[in-house]
Short mmCIF file of C-alpha atoms in Angstrom, two decimals:
data_model
loop_
_atom_site.label_atom_id
_atom_site.label_comp_id
_atom_site.label_asym_id
_atom_site.label_seq_id
_atom_site.Cartn_x
_atom_site.Cartn_y
_atom_site.Cartn_z
CA MET A 468 46.17 29.07 75.26
CA PHE A 469 43.48 26.65 74.33
CA ARG A 470 40.86 29.23 74.82
CA LYS A 471 42.63 31.74 72.58
CA ASN A 472 42.92 29.06 69.72
CA ASN A 473 39.27 28.23 70.16
CA GLU A 474 38.24 31.92 69.67
CA ASN A 475 40.42 32.25 66.47
CA PHE A 476 38.92 29.16 64.95
CA ILE A 477 35.28 30.45 65.56
CA ASN A 478 36.12 33.92 64.21
CA SER A 479 37.57 32.22 61.18
CA ILE A 480 34.44 30.15 60.57
CA PHE A 481 32.16 33.02 60.95
CA GLY A 482 34.21 35.22 58.64
CA ARG A 483 33.96 32.63 55.85
CA THR A 484 30.32 32.00 56.37
CA LEU A 485 29.58 35.75 56.27
CA PHE A 486 31.62 36.02 53.03
CA LEU A 487 29.70 33.15 51.33
CA SER A 488 26.39 34.51 52.52
CA ILE A 489 27.21 37.83 50.85
CA VAL A 490 28.30 36.13 47.59
CA ILE A 491 25.07 34.11 47.50
CA ALA A 492 22.95 37.14 48.20
CA VAL A 493 24.68 39.04 45.30
CA PHE A 494 24.12 36.21 42.91
CA ALA A 495 20.48 35.90 44.03
CA ALA A 496 19.93 39.59 43.49
CA VAL A 497 21.46 39.43 39.99
CA LEU A 498 19.29 36.21 39.17
CA LEU A 499 16.17 37.91 40.43
CA VAL A 500 16.83 41.05 38.29
CA ARG A 501 17.54 38.99 35.36
CA ILE A 502 14.31 37.02 35.72
CA PHE A 503 12.42 40.29 36.19
CA THR A 504 13.85 41.74 32.99
CA LEU A 505 13.17 38.54 30.85
CA GLN A 506 9.53 37.99 32.12
CA ILE A 507 8.33 41.42 32.91
CA VAL A 508 10.34 44.04 31.03
CA ASN A 509 11.05 42.00 27.86
CA GLY A 510 8.48 39.27 28.32
CA GLU A 511 6.85 39.44 24.85
CA GLU A 512 10.14 39.45 23.03
CA THR A 513 11.45 36.62 25.12
CA LEU A 514 8.47 34.48 24.42
CA SER A 515 8.78 35.13 20.75
CA GLU A 516 12.31 33.99 20.79
CA PHE A 517 11.67 30.90 22.89
CA THR A 518 9.05 29.64 20.42
CA LEU A 519 10.67 27.22 18.05
CA LYS A 520 10.48 28.37 14.48
CA ILE A 521 11.24 26.21 11.40
CA GLN A 522 11.12 27.76 8.01
CA LYS A 523 9.52 25.54 5.42
CA GLU A 524 8.76 25.84 1.60
CA ARG A 525 5.33 24.61 1.18
CA THR A 526 3.72 23.54 -2.00
CA ILE A 527 0.30 24.82 -2.97
CA PRO A 528 -1.48 22.35 -5.37
CA SER A 529 -3.08 23.59 -8.62
CA THR A 530 -6.49 22.69 -9.90
CA ARG A 531 -6.82 20.31 -12.72
CA GLY A 532 -8.49 21.64 -15.83
CA LYS A 533 -12.15 20.56 -16.63
CA ILE A 534 -13.21 18.59 -19.65
CA TYR A 535 -16.30 19.64 -21.71
CA ASP A 536 -17.93 18.27 -24.78
CA ARG A 537 -18.31 20.35 -27.97
CA ASN A 538 -21.55 22.03 -26.67
CA GLY A 539 -19.93 22.94 -23.32
CA LYS A 540 -21.48 20.22 -21.29
CA LEU A 541 -19.29 19.28 -18.44
CA LEU A 542 -17.78 15.80 -18.49
CA ALA A 543 -14.94 15.93 -15.92
CA TYR A 544 -14.42 18.31 -12.95
CA ASN A 545 -12.83 18.64 -9.49
CA GLU A 546 -14.43 18.34 -6.20
CA LEU A 547 -13.13 19.63 -2.86
CA ALA A 548 -11.81 16.95 -0.55
CA TYR A 549 -9.78 16.56 2.69
CA ASN A 550 -6.59 14.52 2.71
CA VAL A 551 -4.78 13.29 5.96
CA MET A 552 -1.15 14.16 5.64
CA ILE A 553 1.90 12.97 7.54
CA GLU A 554 5.40 14.66 7.69
CA ASP A 555 8.42 13.23 9.38
CA VAL A 556 9.23 15.83 12.06
CA TYR A 557 10.56 13.26 14.58
CA GLU A 558 14.21 13.71 15.85
CA SER A 559 16.64 11.00 15.22
CA GLY A 560 17.53 8.64 18.11
CA ARG A 561 16.54 5.34 19.72
CA LYS A 562 12.93 6.28 20.23
CA ARG A 563 12.29 7.78 16.92
CA ASN A 564 10.93 4.76 15.08
CA SER A 565 8.66 3.63 18.23
CA GLU A 566 7.24 7.14 18.53
CA LEU A 567 6.50 7.52 14.78
CA ASN A 568 4.97 4.04 14.59
CA SER A 569 2.80 4.75 17.63
CA THR A 570 1.54 8.10 16.15
CA ILE A 571 0.76 6.35 12.82
CA LEU A 572 -1.14 3.54 14.49
CA LYS A 573 -3.29 6.06 16.49
CA LEU A 574 -3.89 7.93 13.20
CA ILE A 575 -4.89 4.79 11.32
CA LYS A 576 -7.33 3.80 14.26
CA ILE A 577 -9.01 7.20 14.06
CA ILE A 578 -9.37 7.02 10.19
CA GLU A 579 -10.75 3.45 10.12
CA ASN A 580 -13.08 4.05 13.06
CA ASN A 581 -14.83 6.66 10.90
CA GLY A 582 -15.24 4.32 8.00
CA ASP A 583 -12.36 5.82 5.96
CA LYS A 584 -9.36 3.88 4.57
CA ILE A 585 -5.68 4.54 4.43
CA ILE A 586 -4.04 4.61 0.97
CA GLY A 587 -2.77 1.11 0.34
CA ASP A 588 -0.67 1.07 -2.73
CA PHE A 589 2.18 -1.05 -1.41
CA ASN A 590 2.86 -4.07 -3.60
CA ILE A 591 2.26 -6.59 -0.83
CA ILE A 592 -1.00 -7.90 0.52
CA ILE A 593 -2.22 -10.47 3.06
CA ASN A 594 -4.01 -13.20 1.19
CA GLU A 595 -6.85 -15.40 2.16
CA ASN A 596 -4.42 -17.75 3.91
CA ASN A 597 -3.18 -14.93 6.19
CA GLU A 598 0.09 -14.87 4.38
CA TYR A 599 2.07 -12.01 2.78
CA GLU A 600 1.89 -12.02 -1.05
CA PHE A 601 3.28 -9.83 -3.88
CA THR A 602 0.63 -8.26 -6.11
CA ILE A 603 3.09 -7.82 -9.03
CA SER A 604 5.52 -10.08 -10.72
CA ASP A 605 8.26 -10.14 -13.45
CA SER A 606 9.92 -6.86 -14.26
CA LYS A 607 7.67 -4.84 -12.05
CA LEU A 608 8.54 -6.95 -9.03
CA LYS A 609 12.21 -6.60 -9.67
CA ARG A 610 11.81 -2.80 -9.93
CA PHE A 611 10.00 -2.83 -6.70
CA LEU A 612 12.52 -4.90 -5.00
CA ALA A 613 15.34 -2.51 -6.19
CA ASP A 614 13.34 0.44 -4.71
CA VAL A 615 12.91 -1.48 -1.35
CA TYR A 616 16.53 -2.38 -1.04
CA GLY A 617 17.83 0.99 -2.27
CA ARG A 618 19.36 -0.05 -5.54
CA LYS A 619 19.67 2.27 -8.49
CA SER A 620 18.77 -0.42 -10.96
CA VAL A 621 17.65 -3.94 -11.07
CA GLY A 622 21.09 -5.05 -12.07
CA GLU A 623 22.49 -3.97 -8.82
CA LEU A 624 20.34 -6.28 -6.79
CA LYS A 625 22.13 -9.06 -4.91
CA TYR A 626 20.92 -12.70 -5.36
CA GLU A 627 19.26 -12.79 -1.99
CA GLU A 628 17.49 -9.44 -2.70
CA GLU A 629 16.37 -10.49 -6.22
CA THR A 630 14.92 -13.69 -4.90
CA ALA A 631 13.40 -12.26 -1.81
CA THR A 632 9.91 -13.51 -0.78
CA ALA A 633 7.18 -11.12 0.38
CA ASP A 634 7.91 -12.30 4.05
CA ASP A 635 11.63 -11.35 3.44
CA VAL A 636 10.71 -7.82 2.26
CA ILE A 637 8.38 -7.38 5.26
CA ASN A 638 10.93 -8.51 7.72
CA TYR A 639 13.58 -6.27 6.12
CA LEU A 640 11.44 -3.19 6.35
CA CYS A 641 10.40 -3.97 9.91
CA GLY A 642 14.05 -4.22 10.98
CA TYR A 643 15.62 -2.06 13.58
CA SER A 644 17.68 -0.14 11.11
CA LYS A 645 14.64 0.46 8.88
CA PHE A 646 11.28 1.23 10.22
CA GLY A 647 11.72 -0.53 13.58
CA ILE A 648 8.36 -2.30 13.78
CA GLY A 649 8.78 -4.62 16.74
CA GLU A 650 10.26 -4.59 20.23
CA SER A 651 13.65 -4.74 21.87
CA LEU A 652 13.90 -7.21 24.71
CA ASP A 653 16.88 -5.61 26.37
CA PRO A 654 16.72 -1.82 26.77
CA GLU A 655 20.53 -1.65 27.24
CA ASN A 656 21.14 -3.49 23.91
CA PRO A 657 18.10 -2.57 21.77
CA LYS A 658 19.57 -3.41 18.32
CA ASP A 659 20.82 -6.98 18.96
CA SER A 660 17.70 -7.80 21.11
CA PHE A 661 15.15 -6.43 18.64
CA VAL A 662 12.47 -8.99 17.69
CA VAL A 663 10.79 -7.93 14.25
CA GLY A 664 6.99 -7.72 14.45
CA LYS A 665 6.81 -8.36 18.13
CA GLY A 666 3.68 -6.64 19.63
CA TYR A 667 2.10 -6.03 16.22
CA SER A 668 -0.48 -8.07 14.19
CA LYS A 669 0.18 -8.74 10.56
CA SER A 670 -2.52 -6.30 9.62
CA GLN A 671 -0.93 -3.58 11.73
CA ILE A 672 2.46 -4.29 10.37
CA LEU A 673 1.27 -4.00 6.71
CA LYS A 674 -0.53 -0.76 7.33
CA LEU A 675 2.55 0.75 9.05
CA ILE A 676 4.69 -0.35 6.17
CA ASN A 677 2.19 1.20 3.65
CA VAL A 678 2.52 4.48 5.34
CA ARG A 679 6.24 4.36 6.26
CA TYR A 680 7.31 3.22 2.84
CA ALA A 681 5.31 5.94 1.10
CA MET A 682 7.15 8.43 3.54
CA SER A 683 10.50 6.99 2.58
CA LEU A 684 9.80 7.78 -1.02
CA ASN A 685 9.42 11.42 -0.15
CA SER A 686 12.32 11.62 2.17
CA TYR A 687 14.71 13.07 -0.50
CA GLN A 688 12.37 16.02 -1.05
CA LYS A 689 12.50 18.40 1.89
CA TYR A 690 9.18 19.26 3.63
CA ILE A 691 6.95 17.19 1.21
CA PRO A 692 4.22 15.62 3.25
CA THR A 693 2.81 12.10 2.47
CA ILE A 694 -0.86 11.38 2.01
CA VAL A 695 -2.15 8.78 4.54
CA ALA A 696 -5.82 8.83 3.59
CA ALA A 697 -7.66 10.72 0.79
CA ASP A 698 -11.12 12.27 0.63
CA VAL A 699 -11.88 11.54 4.36
CA LYS A 700 -15.18 12.37 6.01
CA GLU A 701 -15.68 15.56 8.06
CA GLU A 702 -15.92 13.55 11.21
CA THR A 703 -12.30 12.26 10.62
CA VAL A 704 -11.13 15.66 10.12
CA ALA A 705 -12.67 16.92 13.28
CA ILE A 706 -11.27 14.14 15.41
CA ILE A 707 -7.77 14.59 14.10
CA MET A 708 -7.90 18.26 14.50
CA GLU A 709 -9.15 17.76 18.27
CA ASN A 710 -6.19 15.34 18.96
CA ARG A 711 -3.55 17.23 16.90
CA GLU A 712 -1.35 17.83 19.94
CA ASN A 713 -0.98 14.05 20.27
CA LEU A 714 -0.45 13.45 16.58
CA LEU A 715 2.92 15.08 15.80
CA GLY A 716 3.50 15.80 12.21
CA ILE A 717 -0.13 15.06 11.07
CA SER A 718 -2.12 17.65 9.16
CA ILE A 719 -5.28 18.05 7.18
CA GLU A 720 -5.01 19.52 3.65
CA GLU A 721 -7.58 20.51 1.11
CA ASP A 722 -7.34 18.76 -2.13
CA ASN A 723 -9.33 18.36 -5.36
CA ILE A 724 -10.59 14.84 -6.40
CA ARG A 725 -11.55 14.09 -10.00
CA LYS A 726 -15.16 13.45 -10.69
CA TYR A 727 -16.89 12.39 -13.96
CA ASN A 728 -20.42 12.94 -15.27
CA ASN A 729 -22.05 10.08 -16.93
CA SER A 730 -18.85 8.00 -16.60
CA VAL A 731 -20.39 4.81 -17.98
CA TYR A 732 -20.66 6.35 -21.41
CA PHE A 733 -17.41 8.25 -21.56
CA SER A 734 -14.86 6.28 -19.42
CA GLY A 735 -13.26 4.80 -22.52
CA ILE A 736 -12.68 8.35 -23.97
CA LEU A 737 -11.91 10.36 -20.86
CA GLY A 738 -9.79 7.69 -19.09
CA TYR A 739 -9.01 8.28 -15.42
CA THR A 740 -6.46 9.69 -13.00
CA GLY A 741 -4.24 7.93 -10.53
CA LYS A 742 -1.13 8.32 -8.33
CA ILE A 743 2.10 9.02 -10.20
CA SER A 744 4.53 6.21 -10.71
CA GLU A 745 8.28 6.66 -10.48
CA GLU A 746 8.55 6.14 -14.32
CA GLU A 747 5.96 8.79 -14.92
CA LEU A 748 7.68 11.11 -12.42
CA ASN A 749 10.93 10.93 -14.35
CA THR A 750 9.21 11.38 -17.73
CA TYR A 751 7.20 14.53 -16.81
CA ASN A 752 9.99 16.23 -14.85
CA ASN A 753 12.39 15.90 -17.76
CA MET A 754 9.87 16.66 -20.58
CA PRO A 755 11.20 19.50 -22.84
CA PRO A 756 9.16 22.60 -23.22
CA ASN A 757 6.69 22.89 -25.99
CA LEU A 758 3.19 24.48 -26.87
CA GLU A 759 1.35 22.46 -24.37
CA THR A 760 3.66 22.58 -21.30
CA VAL A 761 4.61 26.29 -21.96
CA LYS A 762 7.84 25.68 -19.98
CA GLN A 763 9.83 22.66 -18.89
CA ARG A 764 8.05 20.75 -16.19
CA SER A 765 9.81 20.06 -12.90
CA ASP A 766 7.15 20.40 -10.40
CA TYR A 767 5.71 16.87 -10.34
CA TYR A 768 6.00 15.02 -6.84
CA MET A 769 5.37 11.47 -5.70
CA ASN A 770 2.03 12.42 -4.16
CA ASP A 771 0.68 13.99 -7.47
CA MET A 772 -2.35 12.59 -9.37
CA VAL A 773 -1.85 12.25 -13.15
CA GLY A 774 -3.73 10.99 -16.19
CA LYS A 775 -3.52 7.18 -16.55
CA ALA A 776 -5.60 6.69 -19.74
CA GLY A 777 -7.61 8.30 -22.31
CA ILE A 778 -7.86 12.12 -22.63
CA GLU A 779 -6.60 12.49 -19.05
CA GLN A 780 -3.28 10.94 -19.97
CA THR A 781 -2.93 12.21 -23.52
CA LEU A 782 -3.46 15.87 -22.35
CA GLU A 783 -1.90 15.53 -18.94
CA THR A 784 0.51 18.35 -19.24
CA TYR A 785 -2.24 20.57 -20.57
CA LEU A 786 -4.78 19.78 -17.97
CA GLN A 787 -2.28 19.78 -15.02
CA GLY A 788 -1.80 23.24 -13.62
CA ILE A 789 1.40 24.71 -12.19
CA LYS A 790 1.88 24.51 -8.44
CA GLY A 791 2.28 27.54 -6.22
CA ASN A 792 4.41 27.81 -3.11
CA GLU A 793 4.83 29.73 0.10
CA THR A 794 7.32 30.16 2.80
CA VAL A 795 5.81 29.35 6.20
CA TYR A 796 7.21 29.22 9.69
CA VAL A 797 5.96 26.41 11.97
CA ASN A 798 6.45 25.56 15.67
CA ASN A 799 7.58 22.34 17.10
CA LEU A 800 4.06 20.88 16.84
CA GLY A 801 3.93 21.73 13.05
CA LYS A 802 1.51 24.45 13.57
CA VAL A 803 1.97 27.33 11.21
CA ILE A 804 2.92 30.54 12.94
CA GLU A 805 3.27 32.89 10.00
CA SER A 806 3.38 32.86 6.23
CA THR A 807 5.41 34.78 3.76
CA LYS A 808 6.34 34.90 0.07
CA THR A 809 3.33 33.27 -1.38
CA VAL A 810 3.19 32.33 -5.09
CA ASP A 811 -0.21 31.53 -6.21
CA PRO A 812 -0.82 28.31 -8.24
CA ILE A 813 -1.95 28.48 -11.94
CA ALA A 814 -4.96 26.36 -12.76
CA GLY A 815 -4.67 23.85 -15.52
CA ASN A 816 -6.24 24.59 -19.07
CA ASP A 817 -9.87 23.41 -19.74
CA VAL A 818 -10.38 21.00 -22.69
CA TYR A 819 -13.27 21.10 -25.19
CA LEU A 820 -13.81 17.80 -27.08
CA THR A 821 -15.25 17.45 -30.56
CA ILE A 822 -17.72 14.82 -29.37
CA ASP A 823 -21.44 15.47 -28.68
CA SER A 824 -22.26 13.85 -25.30
CA ASP A 825 -26.02 13.53 -26.14
CA LEU A 826 -25.16 11.68 -29.34
CA GLN A 827 -22.60 9.52 -27.55
CA ILE A 828 -25.09 8.53 -24.89
CA ALA A 829 -27.71 7.78 -27.57
CA ALA A 830 -25.32 5.63 -29.63
CA TYR A 831 -24.16 3.66 -26.54
CA ASN A 832 -27.76 2.82 -25.55
CA ILE A 833 -28.57 1.65 -29.13
CA LEU A 834 -25.54 -0.36 -29.38
CA GLU A 835 -26.08 -1.91 -25.88
CA GLN A 836 -29.72 -2.86 -26.79
CA LYS A 837 -28.42 -4.44 -30.10
CA LEU A 838 -25.84 -6.43 -28.48
CA ALA A 839 -28.21 -7.57 -25.73
CA GLY A 840 -30.67 -8.60 -28.34
CA ILE A 841 -28.11 -10.60 -30.19
CA LEU A 842 -27.00 -12.40 -26.93
CA VAL A 843 -30.45 -13.24 -25.78
CA SER A 844 -31.26 -14.82 -29.18
CA LYS A 845 -28.11 -17.05 -28.89
CA ILE A 846 -28.56 -18.21 -25.29
CA GLN A 847 -29.65 -21.80 -25.04
CA ASN A 848 -30.59 -23.85 -21.86
CA ILE A 849 -27.64 -26.29 -22.33
CA ARG A 850 -24.46 -27.04 -20.47
CA GLU A 851 -22.01 -27.21 -23.30
CA TYR A 852 -21.87 -26.34 -26.99
CA ASN A 853 -19.40 -27.53 -29.50
CA PRO A 854 -20.21 -26.08 -32.95
CA PRO A 855 -19.76 -28.36 -35.94
CA GLU A 856 -16.61 -27.64 -38.07
CA GLY A 857 -17.37 -24.73 -40.53
CA THR A 858 -20.09 -23.24 -38.55
CA PRO A 859 -20.03 -19.43 -39.16
CA ALA A 860 -19.58 -17.28 -36.02
CA SER A 861 -23.14 -15.70 -36.55
CA LYS A 862 -24.57 -19.20 -35.90
CA TYR A 863 -22.83 -19.96 -32.65
CA LEU A 864 -24.99 -20.65 -29.64
CA ILE A 865 -24.23 -19.67 -25.91
CA PRO A 866 -24.79 -22.25 -23.23
CA ILE A 867 -26.61 -20.84 -20.17
CA THR A 868 -23.73 -22.24 -18.02
CA ASP A 869 -21.41 -19.82 -19.81
CA VAL A 870 -23.81 -16.97 -19.00
CA TYR A 871 -23.81 -17.85 -15.32
CA PHE A 872 -20.00 -18.24 -15.05
CA ALA A 873 -19.67 -14.70 -16.71
CA LEU A 874 -22.14 -13.21 -14.24
CA ILE A 875 -20.32 -14.78 -11.27
CA ASN A 876 -16.82 -13.91 -12.57
CA ASN A 877 -17.72 -10.30 -13.16
CA SER A 878 -19.32 -10.03 -9.64
CA VAL A 879 -22.81 -9.30 -11.13
CA ILE A 880 -24.15 -12.15 -8.98
CA ASP A 881 -23.05 -11.85 -5.31
CA ILE A 882 -22.25 -15.49 -4.35
CA ASN A 883 -21.87 -14.56 -0.81
CA HIS A 884 -25.57 -13.98 -0.64
CA PHE A 885 -26.16 -17.71 -1.40
CA TYR A 886 -25.51 -18.64 2.24
CA SER A 887 -26.71 -15.55 3.97
CA ASN A 888 -29.72 -15.61 6.28
CA ASP A 889 -32.08 -13.95 3.78
CA ALA A 890 -31.01 -16.11 0.91
CA ASN A 891 -34.03 -17.38 -1.26
CA GLU A 892 -34.82 -21.05 -1.90
CA ASN A 893 -32.97 -21.15 -5.28
CA GLU A 894 -29.80 -19.58 -3.78
CA LYS A 895 -29.94 -22.15 -0.86
CA ALA A 896 -30.38 -24.97 -3.34
CA VAL A 897 -27.47 -23.83 -5.45
CA TYR A 898 -25.23 -23.29 -2.37
CA SER A 899 -26.16 -26.70 -1.01
CA THR A 900 -25.33 -28.25 -4.41
CA PHE A 901 -21.99 -26.52 -4.39
CA CYS A 902 -21.14 -27.77 -0.83
CA ASN A 903 -22.04 -31.37 -1.78
CA LYS A 904 -19.88 -31.01 -4.94
CA LYS A 905 -17.03 -29.68 -3.06
CA THR A 906 -17.02 -32.41 -0.34
CA ASN A 907 -17.09 -35.11 -3.26
CA VAL A 908 -14.30 -33.38 -5.05
CA PHE A 909 -12.07 -33.18 -1.92
CA GLU A 910 -12.74 -36.74 -1.08
CA TYR A 911 -11.81 -37.84 -4.59
CA LEU A 912 -8.57 -35.94 -4.63
CA LYS A 913 -7.64 -37.17 -1.15
CA THR A 914 -8.17 -40.76 -2.43
CA GLN A 915 -6.07 -40.01 -5.47
CA LEU A 916 -3.28 -38.68 -3.35
CA THR A 917 -3.26 -41.36 -0.66
CA SER A 918 -4.30 -44.64 -2.08
CA VAL A 919 -5.13 -44.66 -5.81
CA ASN A 920 -2.63 -43.74 -8.44
CA THR A 921 -4.63 -42.95 -11.57
CA PRO A 922 -2.35 -41.59 -14.38
CA TYR A 923 -3.02 -37.97 -15.17
CA LYS A 924 -4.23 -38.71 -18.73
CA ASP A 925 -6.88 -41.17 -17.46
CA LEU A 926 -8.44 -38.56 -15.25
CA SER A 927 -11.60 -36.64 -16.39
CA THR A 928 -11.02 -33.08 -17.68
CA GLU A 929 -12.29 -31.72 -14.52
CA TYR A 930 -9.97 -33.66 -12.26
CA GLN A 931 -7.02 -32.82 -14.51
CA VAL A 932 -7.68 -29.15 -13.99
CA TYR A 933 -7.81 -29.64 -10.11
CA GLU A 934 -4.51 -31.50 -10.15
CA SER A 935 -2.91 -29.00 -12.44
CA TYR A 936 -3.88 -26.26 -10.14
CA ILE A 937 -2.41 -28.03 -7.17
CA VAL A 938 1.07 -28.20 -9.01
CA THR A 939 0.62 -24.57 -10.05
CA MET A 940 -0.05 -23.46 -6.53
CA LEU A 941 3.00 -25.48 -5.03
CA ASN A 942 5.15 -23.82 -7.77
CA GLU A 943 3.98 -20.24 -6.88
CA LYS A 944 4.23 -20.89 -3.10
CA GLY A 945 7.92 -21.97 -3.73
CA VAL A 946 7.30 -25.42 -2.35
CA ILE A 947 8.35 -27.14 -5.62
CA LEU A 948 11.67 -25.69 -6.62
CA ASP A 949 11.33 -25.30 -10.34
CA SER A 950 14.88 -24.23 -10.82
CA GLU A 951 16.10 -27.46 -9.21
CA ILE A 952 14.06 -29.82 -11.54
CA ASN A 953 15.99 -31.69 -14.09
CA LYS A 954 13.78 -31.20 -17.23
CA ASN A 955 15.26 -34.25 -18.87
CA ASP A 956 14.39 -36.57 -15.98
CA GLU A 957 12.26 -39.52 -17.17
CA THR A 958 9.78 -39.20 -14.30
CA TYR A 959 9.38 -35.54 -14.85
CA ILE A 960 8.77 -36.10 -18.53
CA ALA A 961 6.27 -38.82 -17.62
CA TRP A 962 4.39 -36.23 -15.57
CA LYS A 963 4.76 -33.15 -17.70
CA THR A 964 4.62 -34.55 -21.25
CA ASP A 965 3.55 -38.11 -21.32
CA GLU A 966 1.00 -37.84 -18.46
CA THR A 967 1.44 -41.49 -17.63
CA ILE A 968 1.95 -41.08 -13.80
CA SER A 969 -0.22 -39.79 -11.07
CA LEU A 970 0.15 -36.56 -9.03
CA GLY A 971 0.98 -38.66 -6.03
CA GLU A 972 3.81 -40.45 -7.76
CA PHE A 973 5.22 -37.09 -9.13
CA LEU A 974 5.13 -35.36 -5.78
CA LYS A 975 6.84 -38.36 -4.08
CA TYR A 976 9.57 -38.32 -6.69
CA CYS A 977 10.04 -34.54 -6.23
CA ILE A 978 10.73 -35.17 -2.48
CA SER A 979 13.18 -37.95 -3.29
CA GLN A 980 15.12 -35.69 -5.62
CA ASN A 981 15.22 -32.72 -3.24
CA TRP A 982 13.03 -30.62 -5.61
CA ILE A 983 10.90 -29.57 -2.44
CA ASP A 984 11.77 -26.67 -0.16
CA VAL A 985 10.72 -28.23 3.12
CA SER A 986 11.21 -24.89 4.84
CA LYS A 987 7.82 -23.67 3.16
CA ILE A 988 5.94 -26.71 4.93
CA GLU A 989 4.75 -26.88 8.56
CA LEU A 990 6.62 -29.91 9.88
CA ASN A 991 6.23 -31.37 13.43
CA THR A 992 9.88 -32.11 13.65
CA LYS A 993 12.99 -30.51 12.38
CA TYR A 994 14.17 -33.69 10.59
CA SER A 995 11.28 -35.46 8.74
CA ASP A 996 11.27 -38.54 6.41
CA SER A 997 9.75 -38.36 2.91
CA ASP A 998 6.39 -39.77 4.01
CA GLU A 999 6.01 -37.10 6.61
CA ILE A 1000 7.04 -34.40 4.12
CA TYR A 1001 4.45 -35.86 1.62
CA ASN A 1002 1.63 -36.10 4.21
#
């Protein structure tokens, strides 16, 4: 009985195994036939279908018209250049920002190592104190803040957005939900553990934001690449092309840059070109048709260069050509596979001015020589000059100190050379005198602020200027809260109007009245008394 059952069990197992083996063999045979068909019989077709294709409408820039004088002499023309472009082809997800930022940093390193520079038209810089600082103010600053925070108008800005500092803007743009410039401490909870700026220097952060912010301005226009660097060297082009597989979304495009002949003589007439602003973009794209534009213009983009002054601006729509376009197919690396439906661009119109360039140059040189002669005849080796009342302007004299100040302020004299190794004896003497003067000034100001309370009106004009600068600087840095000051306060009037108290007395009073933002001051402890804050 037991033996019979054992044989039945073995036969059952063997039958099932045989059945499964047959099924597996059939599936394997089908799979092999399918692989053979895909790879051998239809290999070329399969490869073509596998390659990722993305259809894109690509803009072909036009050439700006030339400018000539009345005799046909060339004054303004275009020269071939190479621009480094970036397009956001990264898929959305947790790693998108980190991968995009990593690529941009690699690109910036390549560009700067070859002596080229990225385009830096973001309205924040790092000042000499290694602090972020706005480069614009008033209405322009508010418009910039509205763009940063995604508001349609300045009036829609919230209070904290309208009063945002440069640091606030940087922190906002670096945030996890924006450009993600930083690191997450917990991979399982990346958003809540994200530390803004961690792993990046201030310089790297600002360069990244320069590129990312420019990209964001183009985000509403499909497949419009953003310029990272313009007119780069051929070495930069070669290295980027060699590393293209590791620089997803990066490309090199040919472009034309504006050049001027004898620009010193014609700059005031010809003007110059620059990157289009948002206001100019709206103006040109909504301009009605007329004889100059031929048709209504609607083909300006945020990367375009337009006339900013002179003839370049006045005849912008006449000089600016009409862009072409083409339909292209690219793979997942952004490489163009094929191109179809090409519409060639139309070059801008050339302009012939009524001026004679030779006559203009001659008139400029004669006028320059005449002015130089007048100036030289008026320069006197004196420190100051206060003309008597009623002296006609033609009799005014020019102190030699004013001449030197003008040369230094206009960067004609390189003051950095004064303390270089190859500075001459006169430069070394001037620099030594300057250093001694600076030491004395600082010591005097320190004495005034710590032990002596000389009323402002009793100071010399020079030191009044220094103390006024200190107050202005504290206001601009937000240390003194101008909005909190009671303008009718007697002590404030004594400083501002009567000038009967010292700077030290005024600052101490500001602290006692909570007119100081202590968060802008580096304090050793969280809770500090008035003396610690003043020091």
